[in-house]
mmCIF file of C-alpha atoms in Angstrom:
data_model
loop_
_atom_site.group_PDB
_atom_site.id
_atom_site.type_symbol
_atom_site.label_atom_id
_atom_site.label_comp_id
_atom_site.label_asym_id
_atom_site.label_seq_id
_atom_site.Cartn_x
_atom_site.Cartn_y
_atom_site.Cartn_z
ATOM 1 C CA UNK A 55 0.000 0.000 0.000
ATOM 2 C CA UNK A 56 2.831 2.425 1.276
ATOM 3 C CA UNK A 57 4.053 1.803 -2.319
ATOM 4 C CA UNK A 58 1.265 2.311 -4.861
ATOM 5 C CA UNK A 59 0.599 5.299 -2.441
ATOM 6 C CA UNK A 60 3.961 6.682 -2.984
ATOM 7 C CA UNK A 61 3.622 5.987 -7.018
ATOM 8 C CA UNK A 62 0.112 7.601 -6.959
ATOM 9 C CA UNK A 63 2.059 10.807 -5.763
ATOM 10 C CA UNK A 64 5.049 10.929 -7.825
ATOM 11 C CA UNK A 65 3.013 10.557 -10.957
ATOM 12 C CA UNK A 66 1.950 14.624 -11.044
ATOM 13 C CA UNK A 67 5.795 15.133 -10.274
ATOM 14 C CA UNK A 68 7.266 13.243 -13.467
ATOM 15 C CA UNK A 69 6.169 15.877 -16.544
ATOM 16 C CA UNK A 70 7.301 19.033 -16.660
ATOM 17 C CA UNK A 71 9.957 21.510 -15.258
ATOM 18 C CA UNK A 72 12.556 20.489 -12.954
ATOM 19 C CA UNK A 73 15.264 21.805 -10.663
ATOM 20 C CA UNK A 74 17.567 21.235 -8.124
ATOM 21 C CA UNK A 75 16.886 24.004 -6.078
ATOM 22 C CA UNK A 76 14.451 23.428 -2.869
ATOM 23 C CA UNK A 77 11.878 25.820 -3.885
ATOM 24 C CA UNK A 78 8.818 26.054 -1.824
ATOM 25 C CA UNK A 79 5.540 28.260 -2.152
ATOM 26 C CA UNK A 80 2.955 28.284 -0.233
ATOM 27 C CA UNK A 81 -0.716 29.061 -1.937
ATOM 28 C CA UNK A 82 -3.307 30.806 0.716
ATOM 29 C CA UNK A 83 -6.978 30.709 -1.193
ATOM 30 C CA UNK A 84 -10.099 33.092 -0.332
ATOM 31 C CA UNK A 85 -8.326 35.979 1.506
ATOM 32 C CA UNK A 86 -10.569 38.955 1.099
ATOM 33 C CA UNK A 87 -13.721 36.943 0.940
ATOM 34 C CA UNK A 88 -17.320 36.754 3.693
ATOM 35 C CA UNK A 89 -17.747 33.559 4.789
ATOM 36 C CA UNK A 90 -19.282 32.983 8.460
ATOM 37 C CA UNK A 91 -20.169 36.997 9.181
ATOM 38 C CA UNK A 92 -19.707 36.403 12.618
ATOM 39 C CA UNK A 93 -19.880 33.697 16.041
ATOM 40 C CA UNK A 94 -23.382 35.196 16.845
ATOM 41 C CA UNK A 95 -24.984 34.397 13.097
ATOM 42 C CA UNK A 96 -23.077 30.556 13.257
ATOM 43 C CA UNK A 97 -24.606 30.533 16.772
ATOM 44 C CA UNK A 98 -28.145 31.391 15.791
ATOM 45 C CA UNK A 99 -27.971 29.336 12.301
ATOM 46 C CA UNK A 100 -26.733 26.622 14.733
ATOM 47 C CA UNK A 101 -29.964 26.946 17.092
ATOM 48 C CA UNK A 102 -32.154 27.106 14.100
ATOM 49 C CA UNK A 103 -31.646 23.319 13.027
ATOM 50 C CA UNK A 104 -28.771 24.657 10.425
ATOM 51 C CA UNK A 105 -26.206 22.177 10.278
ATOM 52 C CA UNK A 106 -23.306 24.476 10.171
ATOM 53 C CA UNK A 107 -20.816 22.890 12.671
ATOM 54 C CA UNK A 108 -20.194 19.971 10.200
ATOM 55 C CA UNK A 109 -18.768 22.030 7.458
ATOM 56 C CA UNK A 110 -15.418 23.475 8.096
ATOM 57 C CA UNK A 111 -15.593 26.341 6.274
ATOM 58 C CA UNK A 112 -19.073 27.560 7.393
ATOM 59 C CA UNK A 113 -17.488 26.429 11.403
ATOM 60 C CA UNK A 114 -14.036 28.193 11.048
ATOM 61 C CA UNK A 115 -13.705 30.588 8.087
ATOM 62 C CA UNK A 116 -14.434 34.054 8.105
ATOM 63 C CA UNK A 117 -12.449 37.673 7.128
ATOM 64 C CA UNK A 118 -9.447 37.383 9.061
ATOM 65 C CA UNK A 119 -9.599 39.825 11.369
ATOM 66 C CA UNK A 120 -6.559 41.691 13.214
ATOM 67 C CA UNK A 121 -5.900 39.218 15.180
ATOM 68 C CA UNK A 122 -5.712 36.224 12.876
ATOM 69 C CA UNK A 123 -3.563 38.599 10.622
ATOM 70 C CA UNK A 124 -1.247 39.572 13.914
ATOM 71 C CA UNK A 125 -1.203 35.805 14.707
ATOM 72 C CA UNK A 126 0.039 34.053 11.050
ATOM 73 C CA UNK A 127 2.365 36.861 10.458
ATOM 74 C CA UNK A 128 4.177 36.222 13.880
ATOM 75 C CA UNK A 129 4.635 32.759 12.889
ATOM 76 C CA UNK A 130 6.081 33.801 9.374
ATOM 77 C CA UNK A 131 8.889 35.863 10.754
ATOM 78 C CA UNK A 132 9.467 33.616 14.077
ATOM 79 C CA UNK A 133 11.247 31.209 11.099
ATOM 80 C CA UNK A 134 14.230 32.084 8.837
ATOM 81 C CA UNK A 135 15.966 30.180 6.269
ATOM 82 C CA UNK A 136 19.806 30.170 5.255
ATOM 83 C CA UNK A 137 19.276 33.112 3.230
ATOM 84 C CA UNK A 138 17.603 35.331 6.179
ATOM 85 C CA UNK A 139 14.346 34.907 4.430
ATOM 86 C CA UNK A 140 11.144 34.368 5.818
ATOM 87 C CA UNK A 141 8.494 32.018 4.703
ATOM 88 C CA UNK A 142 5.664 33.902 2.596
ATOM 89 C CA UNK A 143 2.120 33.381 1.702
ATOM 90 C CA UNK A 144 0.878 33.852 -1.707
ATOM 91 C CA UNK A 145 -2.315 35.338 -0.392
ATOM 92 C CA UNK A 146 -5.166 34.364 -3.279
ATOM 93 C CA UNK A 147 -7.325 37.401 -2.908
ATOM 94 C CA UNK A 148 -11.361 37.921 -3.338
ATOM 95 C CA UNK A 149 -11.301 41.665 -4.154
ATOM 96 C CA UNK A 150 -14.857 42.461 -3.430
ATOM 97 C CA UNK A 151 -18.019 40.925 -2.179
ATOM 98 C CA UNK A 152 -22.031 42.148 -2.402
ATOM 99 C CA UNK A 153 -23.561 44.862 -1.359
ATOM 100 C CA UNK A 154 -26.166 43.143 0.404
ATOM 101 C CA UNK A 155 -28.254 46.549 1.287
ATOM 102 C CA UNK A 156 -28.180 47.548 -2.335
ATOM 103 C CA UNK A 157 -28.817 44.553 -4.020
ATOM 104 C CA UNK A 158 -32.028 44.306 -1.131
ATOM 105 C CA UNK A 159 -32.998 47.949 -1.693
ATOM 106 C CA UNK A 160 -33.502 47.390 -5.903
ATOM 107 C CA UNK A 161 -35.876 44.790 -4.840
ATOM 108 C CA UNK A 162 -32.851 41.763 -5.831
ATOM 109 C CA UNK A 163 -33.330 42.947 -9.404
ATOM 110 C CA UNK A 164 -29.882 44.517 -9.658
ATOM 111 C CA UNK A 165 -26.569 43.081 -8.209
ATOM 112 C CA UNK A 166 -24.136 45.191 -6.936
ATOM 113 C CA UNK A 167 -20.544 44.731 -5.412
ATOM 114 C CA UNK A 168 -18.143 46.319 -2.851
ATOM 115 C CA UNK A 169 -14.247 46.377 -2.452
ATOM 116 C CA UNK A 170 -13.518 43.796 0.596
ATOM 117 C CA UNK A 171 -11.552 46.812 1.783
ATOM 118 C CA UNK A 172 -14.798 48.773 3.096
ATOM 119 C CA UNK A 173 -16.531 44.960 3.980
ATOM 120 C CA UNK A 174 -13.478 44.581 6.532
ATOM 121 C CA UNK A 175 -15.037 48.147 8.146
ATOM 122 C CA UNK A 176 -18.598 45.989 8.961
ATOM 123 C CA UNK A 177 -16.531 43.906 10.755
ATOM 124 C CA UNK A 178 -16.287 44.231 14.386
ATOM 125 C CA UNK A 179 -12.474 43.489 14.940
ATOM 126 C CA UNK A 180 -11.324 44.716 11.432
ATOM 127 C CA UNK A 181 -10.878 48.122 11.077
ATOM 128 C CA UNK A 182 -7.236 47.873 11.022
ATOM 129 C CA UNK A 183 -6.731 44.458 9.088
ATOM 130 C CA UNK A 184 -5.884 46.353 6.012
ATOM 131 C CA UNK A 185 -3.560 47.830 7.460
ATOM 132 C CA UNK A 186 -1.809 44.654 8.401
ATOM 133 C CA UNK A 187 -2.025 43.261 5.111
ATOM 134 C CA UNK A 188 0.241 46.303 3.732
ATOM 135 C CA UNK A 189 2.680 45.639 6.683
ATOM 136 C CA UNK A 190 3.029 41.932 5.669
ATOM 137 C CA UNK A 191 3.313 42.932 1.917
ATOM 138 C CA UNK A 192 5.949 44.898 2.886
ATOM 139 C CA UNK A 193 7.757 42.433 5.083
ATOM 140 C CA UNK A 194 7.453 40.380 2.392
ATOM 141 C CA UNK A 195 5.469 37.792 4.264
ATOM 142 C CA UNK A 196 2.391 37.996 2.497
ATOM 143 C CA UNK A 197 1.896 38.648 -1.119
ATOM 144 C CA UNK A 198 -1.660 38.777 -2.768
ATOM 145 C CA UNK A 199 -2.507 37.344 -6.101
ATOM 146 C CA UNK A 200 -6.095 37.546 -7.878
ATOM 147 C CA UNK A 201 -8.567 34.685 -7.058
ATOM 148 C CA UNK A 202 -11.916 36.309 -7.527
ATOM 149 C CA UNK A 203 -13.832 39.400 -7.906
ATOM 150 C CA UNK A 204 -15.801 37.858 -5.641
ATOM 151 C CA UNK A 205 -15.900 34.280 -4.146
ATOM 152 C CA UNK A 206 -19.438 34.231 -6.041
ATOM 153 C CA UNK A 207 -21.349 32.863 -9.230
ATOM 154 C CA UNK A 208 -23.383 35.863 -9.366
ATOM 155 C CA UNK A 209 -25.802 34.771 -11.876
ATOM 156 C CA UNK A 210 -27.174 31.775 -10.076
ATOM 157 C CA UNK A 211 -26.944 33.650 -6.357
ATOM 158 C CA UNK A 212 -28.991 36.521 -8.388
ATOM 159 C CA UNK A 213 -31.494 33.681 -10.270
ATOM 160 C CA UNK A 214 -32.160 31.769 -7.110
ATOM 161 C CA UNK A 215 -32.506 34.932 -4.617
ATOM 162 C CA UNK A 216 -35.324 36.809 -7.487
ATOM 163 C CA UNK A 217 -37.114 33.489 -7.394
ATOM 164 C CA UNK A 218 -36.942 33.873 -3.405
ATOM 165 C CA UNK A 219 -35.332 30.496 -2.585
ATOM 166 C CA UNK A 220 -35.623 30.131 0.802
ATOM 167 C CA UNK A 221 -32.492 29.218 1.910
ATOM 168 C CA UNK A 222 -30.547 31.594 -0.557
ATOM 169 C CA UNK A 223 -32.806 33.793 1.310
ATOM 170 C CA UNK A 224 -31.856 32.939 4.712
ATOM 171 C CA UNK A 225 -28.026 33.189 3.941
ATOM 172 C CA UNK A 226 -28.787 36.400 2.513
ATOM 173 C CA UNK A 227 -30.416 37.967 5.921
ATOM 174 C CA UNK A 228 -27.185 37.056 7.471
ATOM 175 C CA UNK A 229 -25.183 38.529 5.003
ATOM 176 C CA UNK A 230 -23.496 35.220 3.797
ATOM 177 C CA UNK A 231 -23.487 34.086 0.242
ATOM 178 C CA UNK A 232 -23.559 30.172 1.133
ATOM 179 C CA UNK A 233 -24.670 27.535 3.133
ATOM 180 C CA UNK A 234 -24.211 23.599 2.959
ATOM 181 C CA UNK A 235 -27.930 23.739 2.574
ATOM 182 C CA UNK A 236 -27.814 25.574 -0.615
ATOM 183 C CA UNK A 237 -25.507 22.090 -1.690
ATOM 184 C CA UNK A 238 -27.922 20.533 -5.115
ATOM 185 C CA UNK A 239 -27.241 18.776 -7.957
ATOM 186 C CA UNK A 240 -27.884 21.914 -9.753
ATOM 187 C CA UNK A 241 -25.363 23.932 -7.193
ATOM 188 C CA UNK A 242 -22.888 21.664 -5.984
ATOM 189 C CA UNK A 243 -20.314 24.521 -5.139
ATOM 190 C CA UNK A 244 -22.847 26.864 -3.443
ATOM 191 C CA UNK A 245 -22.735 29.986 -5.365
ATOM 192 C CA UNK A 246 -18.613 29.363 -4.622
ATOM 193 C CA UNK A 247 -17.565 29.018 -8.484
ATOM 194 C CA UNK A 248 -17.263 32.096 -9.763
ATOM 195 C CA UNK A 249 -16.443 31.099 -13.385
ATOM 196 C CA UNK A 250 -18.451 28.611 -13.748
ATOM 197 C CA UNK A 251 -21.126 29.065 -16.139
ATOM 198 C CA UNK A 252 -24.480 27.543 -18.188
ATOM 199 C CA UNK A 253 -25.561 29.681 -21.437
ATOM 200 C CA UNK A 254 -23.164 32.073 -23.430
ATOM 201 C CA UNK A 255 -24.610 34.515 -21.947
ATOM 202 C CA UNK A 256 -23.045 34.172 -18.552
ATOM 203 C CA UNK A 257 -20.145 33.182 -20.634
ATOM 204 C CA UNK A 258 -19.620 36.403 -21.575
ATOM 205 C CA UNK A 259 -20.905 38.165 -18.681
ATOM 206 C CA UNK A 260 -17.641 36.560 -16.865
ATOM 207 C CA UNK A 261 -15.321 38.669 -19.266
ATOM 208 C CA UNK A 262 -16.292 41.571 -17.408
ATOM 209 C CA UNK A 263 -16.015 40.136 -13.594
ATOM 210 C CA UNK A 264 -12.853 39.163 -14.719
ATOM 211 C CA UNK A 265 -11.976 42.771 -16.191
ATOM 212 C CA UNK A 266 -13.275 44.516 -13.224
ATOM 213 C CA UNK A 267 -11.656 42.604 -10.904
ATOM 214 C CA UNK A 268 -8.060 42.648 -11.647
ATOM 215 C CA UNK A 269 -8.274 46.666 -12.155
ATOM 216 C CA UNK A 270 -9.339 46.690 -8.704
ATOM 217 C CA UNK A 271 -7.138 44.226 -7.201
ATOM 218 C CA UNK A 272 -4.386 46.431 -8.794
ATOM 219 C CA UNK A 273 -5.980 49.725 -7.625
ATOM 220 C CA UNK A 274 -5.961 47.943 -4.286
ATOM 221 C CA UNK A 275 -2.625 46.556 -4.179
ATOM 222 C CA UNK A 276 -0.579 48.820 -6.212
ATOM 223 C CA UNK A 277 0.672 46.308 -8.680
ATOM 224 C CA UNK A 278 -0.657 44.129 -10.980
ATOM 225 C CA UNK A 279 -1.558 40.233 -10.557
ATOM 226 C CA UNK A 280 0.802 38.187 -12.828
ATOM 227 C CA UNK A 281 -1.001 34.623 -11.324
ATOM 228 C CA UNK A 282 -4.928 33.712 -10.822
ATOM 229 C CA UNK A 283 -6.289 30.703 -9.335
ATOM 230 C CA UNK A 284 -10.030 30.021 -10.424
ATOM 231 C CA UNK A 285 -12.252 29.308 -7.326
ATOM 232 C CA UNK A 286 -13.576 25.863 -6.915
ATOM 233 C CA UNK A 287 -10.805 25.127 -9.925
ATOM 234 C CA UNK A 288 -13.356 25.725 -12.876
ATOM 235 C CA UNK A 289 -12.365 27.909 -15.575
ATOM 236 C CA UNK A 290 -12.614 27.611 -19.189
ATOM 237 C CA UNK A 291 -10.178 28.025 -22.333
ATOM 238 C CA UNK A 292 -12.202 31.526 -22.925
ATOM 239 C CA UNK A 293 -11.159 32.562 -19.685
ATOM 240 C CA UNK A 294 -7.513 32.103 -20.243
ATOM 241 C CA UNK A 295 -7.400 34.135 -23.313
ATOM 242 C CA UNK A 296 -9.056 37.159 -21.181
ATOM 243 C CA UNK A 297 -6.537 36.566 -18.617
ATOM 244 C CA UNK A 298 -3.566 36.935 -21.087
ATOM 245 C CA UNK A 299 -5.016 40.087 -22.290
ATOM 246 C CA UNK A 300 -5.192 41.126 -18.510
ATOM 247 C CA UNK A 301 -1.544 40.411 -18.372
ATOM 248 C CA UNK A 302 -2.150 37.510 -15.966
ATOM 249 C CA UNK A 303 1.170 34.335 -17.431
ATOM 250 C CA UNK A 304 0.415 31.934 -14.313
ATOM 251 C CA UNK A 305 -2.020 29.881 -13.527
ATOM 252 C CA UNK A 306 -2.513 27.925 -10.261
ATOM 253 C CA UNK A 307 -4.769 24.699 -9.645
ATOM 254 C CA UNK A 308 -4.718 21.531 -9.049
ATOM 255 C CA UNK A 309 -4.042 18.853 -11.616
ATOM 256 C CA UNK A 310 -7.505 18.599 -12.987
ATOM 257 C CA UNK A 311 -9.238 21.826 -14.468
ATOM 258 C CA UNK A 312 -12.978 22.082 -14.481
ATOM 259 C CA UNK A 313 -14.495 23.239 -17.717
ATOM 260 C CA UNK A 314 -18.058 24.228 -18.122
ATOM 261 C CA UNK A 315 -20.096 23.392 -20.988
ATOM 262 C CA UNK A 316 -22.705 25.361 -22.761
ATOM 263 C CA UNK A 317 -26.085 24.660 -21.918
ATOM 264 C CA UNK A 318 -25.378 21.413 -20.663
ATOM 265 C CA UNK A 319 -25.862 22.320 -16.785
ATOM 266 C CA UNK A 320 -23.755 19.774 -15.038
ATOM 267 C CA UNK A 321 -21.904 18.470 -17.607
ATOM 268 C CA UNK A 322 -17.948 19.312 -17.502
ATOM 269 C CA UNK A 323 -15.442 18.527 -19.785
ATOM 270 C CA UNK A 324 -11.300 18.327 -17.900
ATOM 271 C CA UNK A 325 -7.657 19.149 -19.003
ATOM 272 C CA UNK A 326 -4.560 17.760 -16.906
ATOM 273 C CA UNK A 327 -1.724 19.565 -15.926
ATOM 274 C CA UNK A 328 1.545 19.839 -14.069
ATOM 275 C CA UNK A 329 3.843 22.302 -13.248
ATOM 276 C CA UNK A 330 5.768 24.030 -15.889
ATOM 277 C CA UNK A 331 3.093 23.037 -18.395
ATOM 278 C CA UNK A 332 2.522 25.413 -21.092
ATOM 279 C CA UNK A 333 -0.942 26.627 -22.663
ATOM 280 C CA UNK A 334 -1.595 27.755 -26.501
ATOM 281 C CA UNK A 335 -0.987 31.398 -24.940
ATOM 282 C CA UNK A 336 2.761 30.928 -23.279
ATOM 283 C CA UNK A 337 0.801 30.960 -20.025
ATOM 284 C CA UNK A 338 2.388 28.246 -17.230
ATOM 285 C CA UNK A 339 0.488 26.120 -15.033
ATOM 286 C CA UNK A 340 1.388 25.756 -11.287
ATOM 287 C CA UNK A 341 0.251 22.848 -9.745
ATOM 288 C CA UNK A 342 -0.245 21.748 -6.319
ATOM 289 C CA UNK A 343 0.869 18.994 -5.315
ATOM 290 C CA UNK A 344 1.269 19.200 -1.240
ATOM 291 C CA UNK A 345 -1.875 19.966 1.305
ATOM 292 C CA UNK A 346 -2.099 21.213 4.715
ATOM 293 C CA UNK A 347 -5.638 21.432 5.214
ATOM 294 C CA UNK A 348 -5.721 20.973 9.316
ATOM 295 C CA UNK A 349 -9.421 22.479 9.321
ATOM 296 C CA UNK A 350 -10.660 20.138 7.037
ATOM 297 C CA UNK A 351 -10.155 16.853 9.248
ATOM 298 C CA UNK A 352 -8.009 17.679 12.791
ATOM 299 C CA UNK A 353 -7.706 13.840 13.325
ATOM 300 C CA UNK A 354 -4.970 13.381 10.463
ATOM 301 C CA UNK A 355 -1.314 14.131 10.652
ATOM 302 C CA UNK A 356 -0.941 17.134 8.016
ATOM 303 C CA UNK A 357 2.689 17.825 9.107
ATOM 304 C CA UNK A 358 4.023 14.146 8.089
ATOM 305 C CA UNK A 359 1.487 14.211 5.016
ATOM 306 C CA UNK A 360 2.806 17.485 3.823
ATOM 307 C CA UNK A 361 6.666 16.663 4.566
ATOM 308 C CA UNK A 362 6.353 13.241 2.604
ATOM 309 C CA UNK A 363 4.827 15.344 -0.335
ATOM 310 C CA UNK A 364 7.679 17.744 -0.331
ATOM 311 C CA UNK A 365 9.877 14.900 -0.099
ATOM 312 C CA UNK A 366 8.721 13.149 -3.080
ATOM 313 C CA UNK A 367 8.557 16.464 -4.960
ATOM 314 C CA UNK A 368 12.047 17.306 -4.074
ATOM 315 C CA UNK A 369 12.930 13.592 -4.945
ATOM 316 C CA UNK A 370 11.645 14.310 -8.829
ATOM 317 C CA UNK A 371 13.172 17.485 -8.929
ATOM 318 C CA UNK A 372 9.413 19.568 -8.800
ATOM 319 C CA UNK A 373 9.117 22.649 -6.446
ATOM 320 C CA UNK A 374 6.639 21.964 -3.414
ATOM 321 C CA UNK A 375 3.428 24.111 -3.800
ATOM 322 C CA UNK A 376 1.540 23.741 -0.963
ATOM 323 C CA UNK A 377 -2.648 24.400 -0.507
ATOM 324 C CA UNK A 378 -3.484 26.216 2.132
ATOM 325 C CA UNK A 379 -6.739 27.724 2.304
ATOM 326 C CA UNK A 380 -7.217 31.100 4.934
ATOM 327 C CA UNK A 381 -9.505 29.328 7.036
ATOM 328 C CA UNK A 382 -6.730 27.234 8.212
ATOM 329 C CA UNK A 383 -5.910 30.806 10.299
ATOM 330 C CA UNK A 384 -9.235 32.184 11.088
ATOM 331 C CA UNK A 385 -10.083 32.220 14.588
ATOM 332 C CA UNK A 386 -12.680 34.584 13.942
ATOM 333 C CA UNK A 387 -15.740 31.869 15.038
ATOM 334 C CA UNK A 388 -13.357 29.938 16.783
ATOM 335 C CA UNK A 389 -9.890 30.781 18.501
ATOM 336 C CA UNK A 390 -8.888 27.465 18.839
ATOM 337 C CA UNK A 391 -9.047 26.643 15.201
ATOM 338 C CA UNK A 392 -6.322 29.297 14.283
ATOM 339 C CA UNK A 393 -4.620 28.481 17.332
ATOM 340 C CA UNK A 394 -3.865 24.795 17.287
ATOM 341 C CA UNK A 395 -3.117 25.396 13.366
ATOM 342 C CA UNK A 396 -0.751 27.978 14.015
ATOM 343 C CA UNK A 397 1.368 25.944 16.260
ATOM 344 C CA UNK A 398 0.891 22.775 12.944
ATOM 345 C CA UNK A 399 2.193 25.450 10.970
ATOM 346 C CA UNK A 400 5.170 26.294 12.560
ATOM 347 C CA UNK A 401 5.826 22.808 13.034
ATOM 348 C CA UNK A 402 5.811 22.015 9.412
ATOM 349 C CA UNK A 403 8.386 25.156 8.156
ATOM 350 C CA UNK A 404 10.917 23.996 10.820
ATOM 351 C CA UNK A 405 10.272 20.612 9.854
ATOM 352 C CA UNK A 406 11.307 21.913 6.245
ATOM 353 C CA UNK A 407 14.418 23.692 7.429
ATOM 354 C CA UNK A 408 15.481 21.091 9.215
ATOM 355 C CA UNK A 409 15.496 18.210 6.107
ATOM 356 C CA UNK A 410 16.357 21.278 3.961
ATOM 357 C CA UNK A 411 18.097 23.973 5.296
ATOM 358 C CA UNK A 412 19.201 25.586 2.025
ATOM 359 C CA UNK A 413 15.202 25.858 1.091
ATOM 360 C CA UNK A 414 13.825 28.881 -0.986
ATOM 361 C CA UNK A 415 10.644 30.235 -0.022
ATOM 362 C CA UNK A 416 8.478 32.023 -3.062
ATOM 363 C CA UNK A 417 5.452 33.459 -4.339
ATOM 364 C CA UNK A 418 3.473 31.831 -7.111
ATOM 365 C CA UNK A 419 4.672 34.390 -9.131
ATOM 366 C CA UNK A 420 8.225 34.484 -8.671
ATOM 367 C CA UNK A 421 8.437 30.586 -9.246
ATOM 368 C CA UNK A 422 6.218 31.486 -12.592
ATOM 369 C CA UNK A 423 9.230 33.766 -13.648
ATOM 370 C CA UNK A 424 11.562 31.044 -12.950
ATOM 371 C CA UNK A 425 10.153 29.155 -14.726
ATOM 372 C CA UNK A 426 9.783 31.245 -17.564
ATOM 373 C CA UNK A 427 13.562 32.225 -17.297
ATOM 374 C CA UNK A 428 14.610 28.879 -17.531
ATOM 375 C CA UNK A 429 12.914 25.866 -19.888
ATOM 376 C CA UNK A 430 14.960 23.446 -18.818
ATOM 377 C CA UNK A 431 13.209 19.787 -17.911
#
């Protein structure tokens, strides 16, 4: 077993570009984004029959407030490598996120959006967070990338909430886009996949999200996004070509992409990748191919899991590009979730330095440019 295991995870390792350096990068998904508003709403939800303790992200994740941001980035620069430098977080940002009192005040017949800069003021323990995001840009701790306009399909949130679906309803009152109830055949993500799509359309409507959202993530940021992850991993060929006009040469994911089909609802079509792979359009893929997920299941041993990925990558000559998603540091709903993570965290980069003390820590983007710089597999 220990074998076909250990096959089963060299085999996204074998294509593609390799090296002998020890580069790691660690990929941080839905930063920016509303999840759980708040302890009180998960509380109430909770009370109401709502199953929401059994999901993790509608149990731990939430804006990361001052705190949580205080929190990760004293773990980043508690840990150096040879080279002085810290660990950093490729921080896949959600740029924006409803305006739930406009969209209720046109009667749900218009959608409307704000930057997730003015949602963190709405927020009790937030007012500051932005703040700490520049500081940890600075540092060179934390560097966002583009994930989403927002963490939203707005055409089926806006479908479902004119045709007054209850429970799109009831997430809405809370000002939440998504709850495990909302899960269908017809909506297995939630409202989560924002590029998914079903007529041409939305197709084309998507263009525009897209278009609008990088301006603002680079009126936010100061510089634009060279890499873009799609949420939920479903993005189409169309998409790409908008992205390359957006300036946007790396893509991250997984090793499967998700692509929607025309009118054929549920029905996806899938492309395989690996890292260093290139598309029609010179753009390279980045893919994952280590977890730490210790929200998702706080039973299993993500530190060994994670090490013996990097160690196989390192073995094939890949980078290690580990998931991460941000509710792995929220302790927003619950303090103990960011808390005993933290502590995994830390764990796991020392565990690196120790089997690798001449490791590289780098954005998605900087490994992109390596790559880019240098073809050689």
């Amino acid at each position: 077993m220990k074998v076909l295991k250990s096959l089963r995870r060299s085999m996204p390792n074998i294509p593609g570009w390799h090296t002998n350096r020890k580069i790691v990068v660690i990929e941080s998904d839905d930063w920016g984004s509303i999840r759980m508003p708040s302890k009180k709403v998960y509380d109430k939800l909770l009370q109401d029959g709502y199953n929401v303790d059994q999901l993790s992200y509608e149990r731990y994740d939430s804006l990361a407030s001052e705190e949580d941001l205080s929190a990760l980035f004293d773990t980043l620069t508690s840990i150096k490598n040879q080279r002085e430098q810290h660990p950093v977080i490729t921080a896949n940002t959600v740029v924006a996120n409803p305006d739930f009192e406009k969209i209720a005040a046109s009667g749900f017949s218009e959608y409307f959006y704000e930057p997730f800069i003015k949602t963190l003021t709405q927020y009790p323990h937030h007012t500051h967070a932005f703040a700490l995001w520049k500081e940890g840009i600075e540092q060179q701790i934390f560097h966002p990338q583009f994930h989403a306009r927002e963490h939203l399909n707005v055409a089926r949130w806006m479908r479902d909430l004119q045709q007054n679906i209850p429970a799109a309803r009831l997430a809405f009152e809370h000002k939440t886009i998504s709850l495990s109830s909302l899960i269908t055949p017809n909506n297995k993500n939630a409202y989560m996949d924002s590029f998914d799509y079903d007529t041409e359309v939305e197709s084309i409507l998507l263009n525009t999200i897209l278009t609008d959202g990088l301006q603002l993530f680079e009126s936010l940021f100061g510089y634009p996004s060279k890499s873009f992850i799609a949420s939920c991993y479903i993005w189409s060929k169309e998409l790409e070509i908008k992205l390359q006009k957006c300036g946007v040469d790396f893509i991250q994911g997984m090793a499967v992409q998700t692509i929607p089909t025309l009118n054929h609802g549920n029905v996806y079509t899938h492309n395989y990748h690996y890292t260093g792979q290139k598309n029609r359009l010179e753009q390279i893929y980045l893919v994952r191919n280590c977890f730490f997920e210790p929200s998702e299941n706080i039973a299993f041993d993500w530190v060994n899991d994670c090490m013996n990925r990097i160690k196989i990558a390192f073995r094939w000559g890949k980078p290690a590009i580990i998931s991460t998603h941000r509710l792995n540091f929220i302790g927003n709903i619950d303090p103990t979730n960011r808390d005993r993570n933290l502590k995994l965290f830390a764990n796991l980069l020392k565990t690196i330095l120790h089997f690798y003390p001449d490791v590289e820590f780098m954005t998605s983007d900087q490994l992109g440019s390596v790559i880019a710089s240098n073809t050689k597999v």
